């Protein structure tokens, strides 16, 4: 049996190593920061949409608040093969807030970002004052049960978004061509011209051959493959106020999930008459709903 002083020293070494890792990870994660209000908000973006795509929403929230929006792991980590669950993104958010926030935050998450925020808050409730979940990926029913049984690399069999992501166009000659392409897609039909411009300017980067996706389609596929099938066990742990804002025309959050969510005693649900991408479609309305809840 190891002597007690040795055990204490080993534990202290592991804690110091964890602290060093936290500082290292958190300090190199790119993020958007704006506003200087007393309330700190953290925004977590959706799969395939970097925070810069939400420029108008973040600016609207930043008029009266301090807003931080970190780039999630697919935007800066190249180790795609080592990613087999959303766990690293939960750790990233916890470490980022520990390093940057200072005080408990109003945490806002859209889609993927909503689930990551929920899971992180279930683990570290001390870092959060309120949760605002915008059309989160809350699976329920038969589909979630089947997904649990299928290995991630085979989930494309029943997950239609995976095949679509694999075929997604990822390169354009110039900005005008990219704008024309996004404007032609039904999923963006409710976007105004500025919204389309933000998608292009915030979601694409320049390389030697023109413009390409900042959030690669390979990472988008991996996020879909490793989707969290049971978010409800995390929601049950939340005792902070939760504001759920859903799109009544969403193709991601369905009635069964909304009905189940309403049973959570600390959640208040509201809706906007738009689709899953309403935070970018109607950013001012989205910001007004959020600030109205908080006030």
PDB file of C-alpha atoms in Angstrom:
ATOM      1  CA  UNK A   1       0.000   0.000   0.000  1.00  0.00           C
ATOM      2  CA  UNK A   2       1.354   3.441  -0.909  1.00  0.00           C
ATOM      3  CA  UNK A   3       2.043   5.826   1.980  1.00  0.00           C
ATOM      4  CA  UNK A   4      -0.480   8.619   2.529  1.00  0.00           C
ATOM      5  CA  UNK A   5       1.947  11.494   1.715  1.00  0.00           C
ATOM      6  CA  UNK A   6       2.633   9.851  -1.652  1.00  0.00           C
ATOM      7  CA  UNK A   7      -1.083   9.594  -2.395  1.00  0.00           C
ATOM      8  CA  UNK A   8      -1.562  13.235  -1.515  1.00  0.00           C
ATOM      9  CA  UNK A   9       1.333  14.196  -3.745  1.00  0.00           C
ATOM     10  CA  UNK A  10      -0.001  12.148  -6.653  1.00  0.00           C
ATOM     11  CA  UNK A  11      -3.448  13.692  -6.282  1.00  0.00           C
ATOM     12  CA  UNK A  12      -1.972  17.183  -6.144  1.00  0.00           C
ATOM     13  CA  UNK A  13       0.025  16.477  -9.296  1.00  0.00           C
ATOM     14  CA  UNK A  14      -3.077  15.333 -11.176  1.00  0.00           C
ATOM     15  CA  UNK A  15      -5.008  18.401 -10.040  1.00  0.00           C
ATOM     16  CA  UNK A  16      -2.199  20.685 -11.167  1.00  0.00           C
ATOM     17  CA  UNK A  17      -2.032  18.904 -14.525  1.00  0.00           C
ATOM     18  CA  UNK A  18      -5.797  19.328 -14.943  1.00  0.00           C
ATOM     19  CA  UNK A  19      -5.493  23.017 -14.073  1.00  0.00           C
ATOM     20  CA  UNK A  20      -2.686  23.500 -16.604  1.00  0.00           C
ATOM     21  CA  UNK A  21      -4.729  21.725 -19.279  1.00  0.00           C
ATOM     22  CA  UNK A  22      -7.762  23.882 -18.497  1.00  0.00           C
ATOM     23  CA  UNK A  23      -5.778  27.098 -18.794  1.00  0.00           C
ATOM     24  CA  UNK A  24      -4.069  25.930 -21.987  1.00  0.00           C
ATOM     25  CA  UNK A  25      -7.263  24.799 -23.708  1.00  0.00           C
ATOM     26  CA  UNK A  26      -9.350  27.788 -22.656  1.00  0.00           C
ATOM     27  CA  UNK A  27      -6.697  30.347 -23.533  1.00  0.00           C
ATOM     28  CA  UNK A  28      -6.325  29.215 -27.151  1.00  0.00           C
ATOM     29  CA  UNK A  29     -10.000  28.778 -28.068  1.00  0.00           C
ATOM     30  CA  UNK A  30     -11.006  31.549 -30.519  1.00  0.00           C
ATOM     31  CA  UNK A  31     -14.045  33.531 -29.484  1.00  0.00           C
ATOM     32  CA  UNK A  32     -16.145  36.590 -30.257  1.00  0.00           C
ATOM     33  CA  UNK A  33     -16.432  39.205 -27.527  1.00  0.00           C
ATOM     34  CA  UNK A  34     -18.567  42.349 -27.581  1.00  0.00           C
ATOM     35  CA  UNK A  35     -20.458  44.622 -25.231  1.00  0.00           C
ATOM     36  CA  UNK A  36     -19.539  45.617 -21.691  1.00  0.00           C
ATOM     37  CA  UNK A  37     -22.773  45.292 -19.714  1.00  0.00           C
ATOM     38  CA  UNK A  38     -22.949  43.933 -16.179  1.00  0.00           C
ATOM     39  CA  UNK A  39     -24.538  40.651 -17.293  1.00  0.00           C
ATOM     40  CA  UNK A  40     -22.244  38.197 -19.060  1.00  0.00           C
ATOM     41  CA  UNK A  41     -23.804  36.011 -21.729  1.00  0.00           C
ATOM     42  CA  UNK A  42     -22.223  33.043 -23.432  1.00  0.00           C
ATOM     43  CA  UNK A  43     -23.471  31.926 -26.842  1.00  0.00           C
ATOM     44  CA  UNK A  44     -22.907  28.395 -28.187  1.00  0.00           C
ATOM     45  CA  UNK A  45     -23.459  27.979 -31.925  1.00  0.00           C
ATOM     46  CA  UNK A  46     -25.080  25.205 -33.946  1.00  0.00           C
ATOM     47  CA  UNK A  47     -23.477  22.435 -35.959  1.00  0.00           C
ATOM     48  CA  UNK A  48     -21.934  23.871 -39.165  1.00  0.00           C
ATOM     49  CA  UNK A  49     -22.588  27.535 -38.242  1.00  0.00           C
ATOM     50  CA  UNK A  50     -19.665  29.450 -36.676  1.00  0.00           C
ATOM     51  CA  UNK A  51     -20.553  32.222 -34.195  1.00  0.00           C
ATOM     52  CA  UNK A  52     -19.801  34.884 -36.808  1.00  0.00           C
ATOM     53  CA  UNK A  53     -22.896  33.713 -38.734  1.00  0.00           C
ATOM     54  CA  UNK A  54     -24.950  35.059 -35.802  1.00  0.00           C
ATOM     55  CA  UNK A  55     -23.415  38.535 -36.045  1.00  0.00           C
ATOM     56  CA  UNK A  56     -26.686  40.470 -35.753  1.00  0.00           C
ATOM     57  CA  UNK A  57     -28.014  38.380 -32.866  1.00  0.00           C
ATOM     58  CA  UNK A  58     -24.783  38.796 -30.923  1.00  0.00           C
ATOM     59  CA  UNK A  59     -24.720  42.549 -31.560  1.00  0.00           C
ATOM     60  CA  UNK A  60     -28.343  42.872 -30.468  1.00  0.00           C
ATOM     61  CA  UNK A  61     -27.585  41.043 -27.221  1.00  0.00           C
ATOM     62  CA  UNK A  62     -24.381  43.030 -26.778  1.00  0.00           C
ATOM     63  CA  UNK A  63     -26.154  46.378 -26.587  1.00  0.00           C
ATOM     64  CA  UNK A  64     -26.868  45.858 -22.894  1.00  0.00           C
ATOM     65  CA  UNK A  65     -24.692  42.863 -21.995  1.00  0.00           C
ATOM     66  CA  UNK A  66     -21.217  41.454 -22.242  1.00  0.00           C
ATOM     67  CA  UNK A  67     -21.390  38.657 -24.828  1.00  0.00           C
ATOM     68  CA  UNK A  68     -18.861  35.872 -25.324  1.00  0.00           C
ATOM     69  CA  UNK A  69     -19.225  33.332 -28.126  1.00  0.00           C
ATOM     70  CA  UNK A  70     -16.526  30.678 -28.275  1.00  0.00           C
ATOM     71  CA  UNK A  71     -15.807  28.708 -31.413  1.00  0.00           C
ATOM     72  CA  UNK A  72     -16.583  25.062 -30.738  1.00  0.00           C
ATOM     73  CA  UNK A  73     -13.996  22.353 -31.266  1.00  0.00           C
ATOM     74  CA  UNK A  74     -14.736  21.571 -34.959  1.00  0.00           C
ATOM     75  CA  UNK A  75     -13.530  25.072 -35.832  1.00  0.00           C
ATOM     76  CA  UNK A  76     -10.040  24.693 -34.375  1.00  0.00           C
ATOM     77  CA  UNK A  77      -9.279  21.022 -33.669  1.00  0.00           C
ATOM     78  CA  UNK A  78      -7.842  18.843 -36.431  1.00  0.00           C
ATOM     79  CA  UNK A  79      -8.135  15.548 -34.502  1.00  0.00           C
ATOM     80  CA  UNK A  80     -11.335  14.385 -36.121  1.00  0.00           C
ATOM     81  CA  UNK A  81     -10.514  10.675 -35.719  1.00  0.00           C
ATOM     82  CA  UNK A  82     -10.214  11.023 -31.952  1.00  0.00           C
ATOM     83  CA  UNK A  83     -13.689  12.549 -31.602  1.00  0.00           C
ATOM     84  CA  UNK A  84     -16.266   9.897 -30.688  1.00  0.00           C
ATOM     85  CA  UNK A  85     -18.688  11.810 -28.441  1.00  0.00           C
ATOM     86  CA  UNK A  86     -19.680  15.368 -27.532  1.00  0.00           C
ATOM     87  CA  UNK A  87     -17.804  15.074 -24.231  1.00  0.00           C
ATOM     88  CA  UNK A  88     -14.792  17.176 -25.332  1.00  0.00           C
ATOM     89  CA  UNK A  89     -17.095  20.069 -26.255  1.00  0.00           C
ATOM     90  CA  UNK A  90     -18.687  19.947 -22.811  1.00  0.00           C
ATOM     91  CA  UNK A  91     -15.252  20.173 -21.225  1.00  0.00           C
ATOM     92  CA  UNK A  92     -14.290  22.995 -23.592  1.00  0.00           C
ATOM     93  CA  UNK A  93     -17.257  25.125 -22.534  1.00  0.00           C
ATOM     94  CA  UNK A  94     -16.639  24.528 -18.832  1.00  0.00           C
ATOM     95  CA  UNK A  95     -12.977  25.394 -19.159  1.00  0.00           C
ATOM     96  CA  UNK A  96     -13.696  28.433 -21.320  1.00  0.00           C
ATOM     97  CA  UNK A  97     -16.205  29.869 -18.847  1.00  0.00           C
ATOM     98  CA  UNK A  98     -13.925  29.134 -15.904  1.00  0.00           C
ATOM     99  CA  UNK A  99     -11.143  31.034 -17.647  1.00  0.00           C
ATOM    100  CA  UNK A 100     -13.058  33.932 -19.216  1.00  0.00           C
ATOM    101  CA  UNK A 101     -16.441  34.561 -17.592  1.00  0.00           C
ATOM    102  CA  UNK A 102     -15.669  35.583 -14.025  1.00  0.00           C
ATOM    103  CA  UNK A 103     -19.299  35.302 -12.887  1.00  0.00           C
ATOM    104  CA  UNK A 104     -22.156  32.890 -13.580  1.00  0.00           C
ATOM    105  CA  UNK A 105     -23.385  33.475 -17.130  1.00  0.00           C
ATOM    106  CA  UNK A 106     -26.644  33.580 -18.987  1.00  0.00           C
ATOM    107  CA  UNK A 107     -25.864  30.687 -21.326  1.00  0.00           C
ATOM    108  CA  UNK A 108     -27.529  30.753 -24.735  1.00  0.00           C
ATOM    109  CA  UNK A 109     -27.219  27.788 -27.068  1.00  0.00           C
ATOM    110  CA  UNK A 110     -28.683  27.078 -30.485  1.00  0.00           C
ATOM    111  CA  UNK A 111     -29.278  23.506 -31.673  1.00  0.00           C
ATOM    112  CA  UNK A 112     -26.049  21.587 -30.926  1.00  0.00           C
ATOM    113  CA  UNK A 113     -24.976  24.524 -28.767  1.00  0.00           C
ATOM    114  CA  UNK A 114     -28.119  24.194 -26.684  1.00  0.00           C
ATOM    115  CA  UNK A 115     -27.414  20.560 -25.846  1.00  0.00           C
ATOM    116  CA  UNK A 116     -23.740  21.219 -25.055  1.00  0.00           C
ATOM    117  CA  UNK A 117     -24.801  24.082 -22.782  1.00  0.00           C
ATOM    118  CA  UNK A 118     -27.373  21.897 -21.040  1.00  0.00           C
ATOM    119  CA  UNK A 119     -24.865  19.105 -20.421  1.00  0.00           C
ATOM    120  CA  UNK A 120     -22.189  21.481 -19.178  1.00  0.00           C
ATOM    121  CA  UNK A 121     -24.656  23.187 -16.818  1.00  0.00           C
ATOM    122  CA  UNK A 122     -25.747  19.820 -15.420  1.00  0.00           C
ATOM    123  CA  UNK A 123     -22.112  19.148 -14.534  1.00  0.00           C
ATOM    124  CA  UNK A 124     -21.112  22.633 -13.324  1.00  0.00           C
ATOM    125  CA  UNK A 125     -24.253  24.551 -12.283  1.00  0.00           C
ATOM    126  CA  UNK A 126     -22.104  27.093 -10.439  1.00  0.00           C
ATOM    127  CA  UNK A 127     -20.984  28.554 -13.794  1.00  0.00           C
ATOM    128  CA  UNK A 128     -24.535  29.389 -14.952  1.00  0.00           C
ATOM    129  CA  UNK A 129     -27.318  31.695 -13.791  1.00  0.00           C
ATOM    130  CA  UNK A 130     -29.857  31.004 -16.569  1.00  0.00           C
ATOM    131  CA  UNK A 131     -30.065  28.728 -19.604  1.00  0.00           C
ATOM    132  CA  UNK A 132     -31.587  29.887 -22.884  1.00  0.00           C
ATOM    133  CA  UNK A 133     -32.002  26.981 -25.284  1.00  0.00           C
ATOM    134  CA  UNK A 134     -32.882  27.859 -28.879  1.00  0.00           C
ATOM    135  CA  UNK A 135     -34.395  24.890 -30.727  1.00  0.00           C
ATOM    136  CA  UNK A 136     -32.015  22.386 -29.094  1.00  0.00           C
ATOM    137  CA  UNK A 137     -31.480  18.907 -30.505  1.00  0.00           C
ATOM    138  CA  UNK A 138     -33.768  17.058 -28.102  1.00  0.00           C
ATOM    139  CA  UNK A 139     -34.380  13.584 -29.482  1.00  0.00           C
ATOM    140  CA  UNK A 140     -37.200  11.448 -28.171  1.00  0.00           C
ATOM    141  CA  UNK A 141     -39.254   8.385 -29.045  1.00  0.00           C
ATOM    142  CA  UNK A 142     -38.387   5.479 -31.310  1.00  0.00           C
ATOM    143  CA  UNK A 143     -35.665   7.257 -33.282  1.00  0.00           C
ATOM    144  CA  UNK A 144     -33.608   8.067 -30.206  1.00  0.00           C
ATOM    145  CA  UNK A 145     -33.892   4.476 -28.982  1.00  0.00           C
ATOM    146  CA  UNK A 146     -32.728   3.083 -32.312  1.00  0.00           C
ATOM    147  CA  UNK A 147     -29.818   5.519 -32.538  1.00  0.00           C
ATOM    148  CA  UNK A 148     -28.584   4.337 -29.137  1.00  0.00           C
ATOM    149  CA  UNK A 149     -28.221   0.827 -30.539  1.00  0.00           C
ATOM    150  CA  UNK A 150     -26.384   1.779 -33.723  1.00  0.00           C
ATOM    151  CA  UNK A 151     -22.628   2.523 -33.738  1.00  0.00           C
ATOM    152  CA  UNK A 152     -21.931   6.155 -34.717  1.00  0.00           C
ATOM    153  CA  UNK A 153     -20.346   5.254 -38.073  1.00  0.00           C
ATOM    154  CA  UNK A 154     -23.521   3.384 -39.101  1.00  0.00           C
ATOM    155  CA  UNK A 155     -26.054   5.994 -38.024  1.00  0.00           C
ATOM    156  CA  UNK A 156     -26.302   7.373 -41.544  1.00  0.00           C
ATOM    157  CA  UNK A 157     -28.697   4.476 -42.171  1.00  0.00           C
ATOM    158  CA  UNK A 158     -31.513   6.279 -40.317  1.00  0.00           C
ATOM    159  CA  UNK A 159     -30.133   9.815 -39.884  1.00  0.00           C
ATOM    160  CA  UNK A 160     -30.999  11.786 -43.056  1.00  0.00           C
ATOM    161  CA  UNK A 161     -28.852  14.809 -42.174  1.00  0.00           C
ATOM    162  CA  UNK A 162     -25.670  12.739 -42.400  1.00  0.00           C
ATOM    163  CA  UNK A 163     -26.015  11.907 -46.094  1.00  0.00           C
ATOM    164  CA  UNK A 164     -26.923  15.535 -46.818  1.00  0.00           C
ATOM    165  CA  UNK A 165     -23.853  16.814 -44.979  1.00  0.00           C
ATOM    166  CA  UNK A 166     -21.592  14.431 -46.882  1.00  0.00           C
ATOM    167  CA  UNK A 167     -22.818  15.884 -50.179  1.00  0.00           C
ATOM    168  CA  UNK A 168     -22.720  19.513 -49.082  1.00  0.00           C
ATOM    169  CA  UNK A 169     -20.953  21.881 -51.417  1.00  0.00           C
ATOM    170  CA  UNK A 170     -17.797  23.162 -49.772  1.00  0.00           C
ATOM    171  CA  UNK A 171     -16.038  25.402 -52.323  1.00  0.00           C
ATOM    172  CA  UNK A 172     -16.863  28.573 -54.296  1.00  0.00           C
ATOM    173  CA  UNK A 173     -14.858  30.748 -56.634  1.00  0.00           C
ATOM    174  CA  UNK A 174     -15.792  34.027 -54.967  1.00  0.00           C
ATOM    175  CA  UNK A 175     -18.204  35.731 -52.569  1.00  0.00           C
ATOM    176  CA  UNK A 176     -20.820  36.518 -55.212  1.00  0.00           C
ATOM    177  CA  UNK A 177     -21.004  32.882 -56.285  1.00  0.00           C
ATOM    178  CA  UNK A 178     -21.363  31.796 -52.662  1.00  0.00           C
ATOM    179  CA  UNK A 179     -24.146  34.305 -51.982  1.00  0.00           C
ATOM    180  CA  UNK A 180     -26.021  33.137 -55.074  1.00  0.00           C
ATOM    181  CA  UNK A 181     -25.669  29.514 -53.957  1.00  0.00           C
ATOM    182  CA  UNK A 182     -26.952  30.111 -50.414  1.00  0.00           C
ATOM    183  CA  UNK A 183     -29.793  32.270 -51.689  1.00  0.00           C
ATOM    184  CA  UNK A 184     -30.981  29.385 -53.910  1.00  0.00           C
ATOM    185  CA  UNK A 185     -31.387  26.951 -51.002  1.00  0.00           C
ATOM    186  CA  UNK A 186     -34.841  26.407 -49.504  1.00  0.00           C
ATOM    187  CA  UNK A 187     -33.422  26.170 -46.003  1.00  0.00           C
ATOM    188  CA  UNK A 188     -32.396  29.833 -46.241  1.00  0.00           C
ATOM    189  CA  UNK A 189     -35.514  31.174 -47.948  1.00  0.00           C
ATOM    190  CA  UNK A 190     -36.550  33.205 -44.874  1.00  0.00           C
ATOM    191  CA  UNK A 191     -33.162  34.944 -44.664  1.00  0.00           C
ATOM    192  CA  UNK A 192     -32.924  38.542 -45.803  1.00  0.00           C
ATOM    193  CA  UNK A 193     -29.948  39.768 -47.840  1.00  0.00           C
ATOM    194  CA  UNK A 194     -27.942  40.694 -44.751  1.00  0.00           C
ATOM    195  CA  UNK A 195     -28.600  37.283 -43.233  1.00  0.00           C
ATOM    196  CA  UNK A 196     -27.263  35.572 -46.362  1.00  0.00           C
ATOM    197  CA  UNK A 197     -24.226  37.860 -46.327  1.00  0.00           C
ATOM    198  CA  UNK A 198     -23.546  36.938 -42.694  1.00  0.00           C
ATOM    199  CA  UNK A 199     -23.747  33.239 -43.574  1.00  0.00           C
ATOM    200  CA  UNK A 200     -21.141  33.701 -46.285  1.00  0.00           C
ATOM    201  CA  UNK A 201     -18.851  36.109 -44.436  1.00  0.00           C
ATOM    202  CA  UNK A 202     -19.098  34.221 -41.146  1.00  0.00           C
ATOM    203  CA  UNK A 203     -19.141  30.669 -42.462  1.00  0.00           C
ATOM    204  CA  UNK A 204     -16.538  30.702 -45.248  1.00  0.00           C
ATOM    205  CA  UNK A 205     -12.796  31.305 -45.296  1.00  0.00           C
ATOM    206  CA  UNK A 206     -10.420  32.179 -48.115  1.00  0.00           C
ATOM    207  CA  UNK A 207      -7.846  29.739 -49.445  1.00  0.00           C
ATOM    208  CA  UNK A 208      -5.756  29.438 -52.617  1.00  0.00           C
ATOM    209  CA  UNK A 209      -8.736  28.209 -54.644  1.00  0.00           C
ATOM    210  CA  UNK A 210     -11.356  30.731 -53.530  1.00  0.00           C
ATOM    211  CA  UNK A 211     -13.706  30.247 -50.573  1.00  0.00           C
ATOM    212  CA  UNK A 212     -14.353  27.111 -48.533  1.00  0.00           C
ATOM    213  CA  UNK A 213     -16.379  26.114 -45.485  1.00  0.00           C
ATOM    214  CA  UNK A 214     -14.870  27.169 -42.178  1.00  0.00           C
ATOM    215  CA  UNK A 215     -16.819  24.384 -40.453  1.00  0.00           C
ATOM    216  CA  UNK A 216     -15.868  21.415 -42.616  1.00  0.00           C
ATOM    217  CA  UNK A 217     -18.470  18.953 -43.789  1.00  0.00           C
ATOM    218  CA  UNK A 218     -16.382  16.121 -42.288  1.00  0.00           C
ATOM    219  CA  UNK A 219     -16.801  17.678 -38.855  1.00  0.00           C
ATOM    220  CA  UNK A 220     -20.488  18.334 -39.515  1.00  0.00           C
ATOM    221  CA  UNK A 221     -20.981  14.642 -40.300  1.00  0.00           C
ATOM    222  CA  UNK A 222     -19.098  13.567 -37.171  1.00  0.00           C
ATOM    223  CA  UNK A 223     -21.308  15.769 -34.984  1.00  0.00           C
ATOM    224  CA  UNK A 224     -24.412  14.141 -36.462  1.00  0.00           C
ATOM    225  CA  UNK A 225     -22.901  10.671 -36.038  1.00  0.00           C
ATOM    226  CA  UNK A 226     -22.210  11.234 -32.334  1.00  0.00           C
ATOM    227  CA  UNK A 227     -25.497  12.988 -31.490  1.00  0.00           C
ATOM    228  CA  UNK A 228     -26.620  12.770 -27.860  1.00  0.00           C
ATOM    229  CA  UNK A 229     -29.603  10.396 -27.790  1.00  0.00           C
ATOM    230  CA  UNK A 230     -30.785  11.082 -24.235  1.00  0.00           C
ATOM    231  CA  UNK A 231     -30.576  14.776 -23.285  1.00  0.00           C
ATOM    232  CA  UNK A 232     -33.377  14.319 -20.765  1.00  0.00           C
ATOM    233  CA  UNK A 233     -31.180  12.885 -18.037  1.00  0.00           C
ATOM    234  CA  UNK A 234     -29.236  16.159 -18.088  1.00  0.00           C
ATOM    235  CA  UNK A 235     -32.347  18.327 -18.127  1.00  0.00           C
ATOM    236  CA  UNK A 236     -33.605  16.552 -14.993  1.00  0.00           C
ATOM    237  CA  UNK A 237     -30.524  17.768 -13.120  1.00  0.00           C
ATOM    238  CA  UNK A 238     -31.074  21.444 -13.980  1.00  0.00           C
ATOM    239  CA  UNK A 239     -32.518  23.650 -11.240  1.00  0.00           C
ATOM    240  CA  UNK A 240     -31.580  26.974 -12.833  1.00  0.00           C
ATOM    241  CA  UNK A 241     -34.224  28.926 -14.782  1.00  0.00           C
ATOM    242  CA  UNK A 242     -34.476  27.611 -18.342  1.00  0.00           C
ATOM    243  CA  UNK A 243     -36.001  29.552 -21.231  1.00  0.00           C
ATOM    244  CA  UNK A 244     -36.789  27.420 -24.251  1.00  0.00           C
ATOM    245  CA  UNK A 245     -37.399  29.274 -27.501  1.00  0.00           C
ATOM    246  CA  UNK A 246     -38.503  27.035 -30.351  1.00  0.00           C
ATOM    247  CA  UNK A 247     -39.352  27.502 -34.003  1.00  0.00           C
ATOM    248  CA  UNK A 248     -42.933  26.472 -34.705  1.00  0.00           C
ATOM    249  CA  UNK A 249     -41.844  25.422 -38.218  1.00  0.00           C
ATOM    250  CA  UNK A 250     -38.729  23.608 -37.027  1.00  0.00           C
ATOM    251  CA  UNK A 251     -37.673  20.337 -38.639  1.00  0.00           C
ATOM    252  CA  UNK A 252     -35.405  19.537 -35.688  1.00  0.00           C
ATOM    253  CA  UNK A 253     -37.425  19.921 -32.483  1.00  0.00           C
ATOM    254  CA  UNK A 254     -40.744  18.102 -32.708  1.00  0.00           C
ATOM    255  CA  UNK A 255     -43.989  18.172 -30.736  1.00  0.00           C
ATOM    256  CA  UNK A 256     -43.235  15.053 -28.674  1.00  0.00           C
ATOM    257  CA  UNK A 257     -39.988  16.555 -27.451  1.00  0.00           C
ATOM    258  CA  UNK A 258     -41.644  19.896 -26.702  1.00  0.00           C
ATOM    259  CA  UNK A 259     -44.405  18.163 -24.714  1.00  0.00           C
ATOM    260  CA  UNK A 260     -41.832  16.276 -22.683  1.00  0.00           C
ATOM    261  CA  UNK A 261     -39.753  19.426 -22.160  1.00  0.00           C
ATOM    262  CA  UNK A 262     -42.767  21.307 -20.757  1.00  0.00           C
ATOM    263  CA  UNK A 263     -42.834  18.880 -17.826  1.00  0.00           C
ATOM    264  CA  UNK A 264     -39.501  20.205 -16.570  1.00  0.00           C
ATOM    265  CA  UNK A 265     -40.412  22.349 -13.518  1.00  0.00           C
ATOM    266  CA  UNK A 266     -37.776  25.033 -14.133  1.00  0.00           C
ATOM    267  CA  UNK A 267     -38.427  25.562 -17.857  1.00  0.00           C
ATOM    268  CA  UNK A 268     -40.576  28.168 -19.599  1.00  0.00           C
ATOM    269  CA  UNK A 269     -41.210  27.573 -23.305  1.00  0.00           C
ATOM    270  CA  UNK A 270     -41.983  30.118 -26.000  1.00  0.00           C
ATOM    271  CA  UNK A 271     -41.963  30.060 -29.791  1.00  0.00           C
ATOM    272  CA  UNK A 272     -41.387  32.085 -32.930  1.00  0.00           C
ATOM    273  CA  UNK A 273     -43.183  31.319 -36.225  1.00  0.00           C
ATOM    274  CA  UNK A 274     -40.031  30.331 -38.095  1.00  0.00           C
ATOM    275  CA  UNK A 275     -37.840  27.326 -38.768  1.00  0.00           C
ATOM    276  CA  UNK A 276     -34.854  25.830 -36.980  1.00  0.00           C
ATOM    277  CA  UNK A 277     -32.531  28.661 -38.048  1.00  0.00           C
ATOM    278  CA  UNK A 278     -34.651  31.468 -36.574  1.00  0.00           C
ATOM    279  CA  UNK A 279     -31.744  32.925 -34.498  1.00  0.00           C
ATOM    280  CA  UNK A 280     -30.186  33.950 -37.830  1.00  0.00           C
ATOM    281  CA  UNK A 281     -33.447  34.507 -39.729  1.00  0.00           C
ATOM    282  CA  UNK A 282     -34.916  36.955 -37.195  1.00  0.00           C
ATOM    283  CA  UNK A 283     -32.059  37.955 -34.879  1.00  0.00           C
ATOM    284  CA  UNK A 284     -33.720  41.079 -33.480  1.00  0.00           C
ATOM    285  CA  UNK A 285     -36.897  39.192 -32.575  1.00  0.00           C
ATOM    286  CA  UNK A 286     -34.836  36.412 -31.024  1.00  0.00           C
ATOM    287  CA  UNK A 287     -32.824  38.880 -28.941  1.00  0.00           C
ATOM    288  CA  UNK A 288     -36.012  40.644 -27.829  1.00  0.00           C
ATOM    289  CA  UNK A 289     -37.523  37.352 -26.654  1.00  0.00           C
ATOM    290  CA  UNK A 290     -34.376  36.515 -24.681  1.00  0.00           C
ATOM    291  CA  UNK A 291     -34.036  39.900 -23.021  1.00  0.00           C
ATOM    292  CA  UNK A 292     -37.758  39.977 -22.321  1.00  0.00           C
ATOM    293  CA  UNK A 293     -37.502  36.683 -20.424  1.00  0.00           C
ATOM    294  CA  UNK A 294     -34.513  37.867 -18.422  1.00  0.00           C
ATOM    295  CA  UNK A 295     -36.239  41.114 -17.438  1.00  0.00           C
TER     296      UNK A 295
END
